[in-house]
Coordinates of C-alpha atoms and ligand atoms in Angstrom, one line a residue:
M1 CA -11.8 -20.8 12.5
N2 CA -8.9 -18.7 11.5
T3 CA -7.7 -16.6 14.5
I4 CA -4.5 -14.9 12.8
T5 CA -5.3 -12.5 10.1
R6 CA -2.3 -13.0 7.3
I7 CA -1.6 -10.1 5.3
A8 CA 0.3 -9.9 2.0
I9 CA 1.9 -6.4 1.0
F10 CA 2.8 -5.5 -2.2
G11 CA 5.5 -2.8 -3.2
S12 CA 7.2 -1.7 -6.3
G13 CA 9.7 0.6 -4.3
N14 CA 12.0 1.5 -1.4
G15 CA 9.4 0.0 1.4
T16 CA 9.7 2.0 4.2
N17 CA 5.9 1.5 4.6
A18 CA 6.2 -1.8 4.6
Q19 CA 8.7 -2.0 7.1
R20 CA 6.7 0.2 9.4
I21 CA 3.5 -2.1 9.0
A22 CA 5.7 -5.1 10.0
E23 CA 7.4 -3.7 12.7
Y24 CA 3.9 -2.3 14.3
F25 CA 2.3 -5.8 13.9
A26 CA 5.3 -7.8 15.2
S27 CA 4.0 -7.7 18.5
D28 CA 0.6 -8.6 17.5
S29 CA -0.5 -12.5 17.6
G30 CA -3.4 -11.7 15.9
V31 CA -2.2 -10.0 12.5
E32 CA 0.9 -11.7 10.6
I33 CA 2.6 -9.8 7.6
T34 CA 2.7 -13.3 6.1
T35 CA 4.6 -12.2 2.8
I36 CA 6.0 -9.0 0.8
V37 CA 5.5 -9.2 -3.0
S38 CA 7.2 -7.1 -5.4
N39 CA 6.7 -6.7 -9.2
K40 CA 10.4 -5.5 -9.5
K41 CA 13.2 -7.9 -8.6
D42 CA 15.8 -5.1 -7.3
A43 CA 13.2 -3.0 -5.6
Y44 CA 14.4 -2.6 -2.0
I45 CA 11.4 -3.3 -0.6
L46 CA 12.6 -7.0 -1.3
Q47 CA 15.7 -6.4 1.0
R48 CA 13.7 -5.0 3.5
A49 CA 11.7 -8.2 4.0
K50 CA 14.9 -10.5 4.0
N51 CA 16.3 -8.0 6.9
L52 CA 12.6 -8.4 8.7
G53 CA 12.8 -12.2 8.1
I54 CA 9.5 -11.9 6.1
P55 CA 9.1 -14.4 3.1
C56 CA 9.0 -12.5 -0.2
T57 CA 9.2 -12.9 -3.8
C58 CA 8.8 -11.2 -7.1
F59 CA 6.5 -11.8 -9.9
S60 CA 6.5 -10.7 -13.7
R61 CA 3.8 -8.5 -15.4
K62 CA 2.9 -11.6 -17.1
D63 CA 2.4 -13.4 -14.0
F64 CA 0.3 -10.9 -12.7
L65 CA -1.7 -10.0 -15.9
E66 CA -2.5 -13.1 -17.5
T67 CA -2.1 -15.9 -14.8
D68 CA -3.8 -16.9 -11.8
N69 CA 0.1 -17.4 -10.4
V70 CA -0.1 -14.4 -7.7
L71 CA -3.6 -15.4 -6.7
N72 CA -2.5 -19.1 -6.3
Y73 CA 0.3 -17.8 -4.1
L74 CA -1.8 -15.7 -1.9
K75 CA -4.2 -18.9 -1.3
E76 CA -1.7 -21.4 -0.6
R77 CA -0.6 -18.8 2.4
N78 CA -4.2 -18.3 3.4
I79 CA -3.7 -14.2 2.8
D80 CA -6.9 -12.4 4.1
Y81 CA -5.9 -9.1 2.9
V82 CA -3.7 -7.5 0.8
V83 CA -2.1 -4.1 1.4
L84 CA -0.5 -1.9 -1.2
A85 CA 2.3 0.0 0.2
G86 CA 3.6 2.0 -3.0
F87 CA 2.8 -0.5 -5.7
L88 CA 2.5 0.6 -9.1
W89 CA 0.4 -1.6 -11.1
L90 CA -3.2 -2.0 -11.4
V91 CA -4.4 -4.8 -9.2
P92 CA -6.1 -7.2 -11.9
Q93 CA -9.5 -8.7 -11.6
N94 CA -8.8 -12.3 -10.7
L95 CA -7.3 -10.7 -7.3
L96 CA -10.0 -8.0 -7.1
A97 CA -12.7 -11.1 -7.4
A98 CA -11.0 -13.0 -4.6
F99 CA -10.2 -10.3 -2.1
P100 CA -13.6 -8.0 -2.2
S101 CA -12.9 -5.0 0.2
R102 CA -10.0 -6.8 1.2
I103 CA -7.3 -4.8 -1.1
I104 CA -6.0 -1.5 0.5
N105 CA -3.9 1.3 -0.7
I106 CA -2.2 4.3 0.6
H107 CA -1.8 7.3 -1.6
P108 CA 0.3 10.3 -1.1
A109 CA -2.2 13.0 -2.0
L110 CA -5.9 13.7 -1.1
L111 CA -7.8 11.9 -3.5
P112 CA -9.8 12.3 -5.8
K113 CA -6.9 15.1 -6.6
Y114 CA -3.7 13.9 -7.8
G115 CA -4.6 10.2 -8.5
G116 CA -4.9 8.1 -11.6
K117 CA -2.0 6.4 -13.8
G118 CA 1.2 8.0 -13.4
M119 CA 0.6 9.6 -9.9
Y120 CA 2.7 8.3 -7.8
G121 CA 5.7 9.3 -5.2
E122 CA 7.2 12.4 -6.3
H123 CA 5.3 13.0 -9.6
V124 CA 2.4 13.5 -7.0
H125 CA 4.0 15.9 -4.9
E126 CA 5.5 17.9 -8.0
A127 CA 2.2 18.4 -9.1
V128 CA 0.7 19.7 -5.7
I129 CA 3.4 22.2 -5.6
A130 CA 3.1 23.2 -9.1
N131 CA -0.8 24.0 -8.8
G132 CA 0.0 26.0 -5.7
E133 CA -2.0 23.8 -3.3
T134 CA -1.9 25.0 0.5
Q135 CA -2.7 21.4 1.8
S136 CA -2.1 17.8 0.8
G137 CA -2.1 14.8 2.7
I138 CA -2.5 11.0 2.4
T139 CA -5.8 8.5 1.3
I140 CA -6.5 5.5 2.3
H141 CA -8.7 3.5 0.3
F142 CA -10.3 0.2 -0.7
V143 CA -8.8 -0.8 -4.4
D144 CA -11.0 -1.6 -7.4
E145 CA -10.4 -1.7 -10.8
H146 CA -9.5 2.0 -11.5
Y147 CA -6.3 3.8 -10.2
D148 CA -7.2 5.4 -7.1
K149 CA -10.8 5.5 -7.5
G150 CA -12.1 2.9 -4.5
T151 CA -14.1 3.7 -1.3
N152 CA -12.2 6.1 1.1
I153 CA -11.4 4.5 4.4
F154 CA -9.1 7.5 6.1
Q155 CA -7.7 10.7 5.1
A156 CA -5.2 12.8 6.8
T157 CA -4.0 16.6 5.9
C158 CA -0.7 18.4 6.3
E159 CA -0.1 22.2 4.9
V160 CA 1.9 22.4 2.1
L161 CA 4.4 26.3 2.7
P162 CA 5.3 28.2 0.2
D163 CA 9.1 27.4 0.2
D164 CA 7.9 23.6 0.5
T165 CA 10.1 21.1 -2.5
P166 CA 9.0 17.6 -3.9
E167 CA 11.3 16.6 -1.1
S168 CA 10.2 18.3 1.8
L169 CA 6.9 17.4 1.0
A170 CA 7.6 13.8 0.5
Q171 CA 9.1 13.8 4.3
K172 CA 5.6 15.4 5.6
I173 CA 3.6 12.8 3.8
H174 CA 5.7 9.5 4.8
K175 CA 5.3 10.8 8.3
L176 CA 1.7 10.9 8.1
E177 CA 1.7 7.6 6.5
Y178 CA 4.0 6.0 9.2
E179 CA 1.9 7.5 11.8
H180 CA -1.7 6.4 10.3
F181 CA -1.4 3.6 7.9
P182 CA -0.9 0.7 10.1
R183 CA -3.1 1.9 12.7
V184 CA -5.9 2.0 10.0
I185 CA -5.2 -1.3 8.8
E186 CA -5.4 -2.7 12.1
Q187 CA -8.9 -0.8 12.5
V188 CA -10.1 -2.6 9.2
V189 CA -9.1 -5.9 9.8
K190 CA -10.2 -5.9 13.4
Q191 CA -13.8 -4.6 12.8
N192 CA -14.2 -7.3 9.9
K193 CA -13.5 -9.7 12.7
L194 CA -15.9 -8.5 14.9
Ligands
GAR201 C1 4.1 6.2 -0.5 O1 4.2 7.2 -0.5 C2 2.9 5.8 -0.9 O2 2.0 6.6 -0.4 C3 3.2 5.9 -2.6 O3 4.5 5.6 -2.9 C4 5.2 5.7 -1.6 C5 6.0 4.6 -1.2 O4 7.2 4.7 -0.4 N1 2.1 5.4 -3.6 C6 1.8 5.9 -4.3 O5 2.1 6.7 -5.2 C7 0.6 4.8 -5.0 N2 0.0 5.7 -6.3 P1 7.6 3.5 0.3 O6 7.9 2.5 -0.9 O7 8.9 3.8 1.1 O8 6.6 3.1 1.3

């Protein structure tokens, strides 16, 4: 039996969550961040992977959407879970079918509000502030074929103050993400092992 849970992290940007997750599990012999995958060859997440000594790679849009190249890459590495940490493309059907309830996303708002195509990173925080919300937060959820629509696993909230800017709100959201995302991933993978 496979006693190590192998996780692939997908990301398109800076990769601070990926780094936080990798550091969290570094001392856990039961969970391995086996690879970090990006869709952008110049994304800083790939540099972070190299700094952390984690294998990493980049796939093109064609690889993702028109081939089994990504699926085969994950299968060859016996990946159990895919974690989306700032990954901006819709996950294709071949991956959804291969990883049922095993693809986890984090979204920087309280879904179902402020989700959907184009709602990522600072765009989310700008919309939250423009609408005068007094609360925002994070949602960790399983991924399905729609943007930001799968079953919720966990939410946490923070206040939006009148003087908050998209940047200051992003900082609050990141703090929540770093605090909860690794812990929630751990709960999901360990519960499924019981
Ligand atoms: C995170 O805030 C994450 O919630 C968000 O992108 C940021 C990535 O930051 N994801 C989305 O907006 C997905 N719709 P990071 O690259 O520094 O971890």
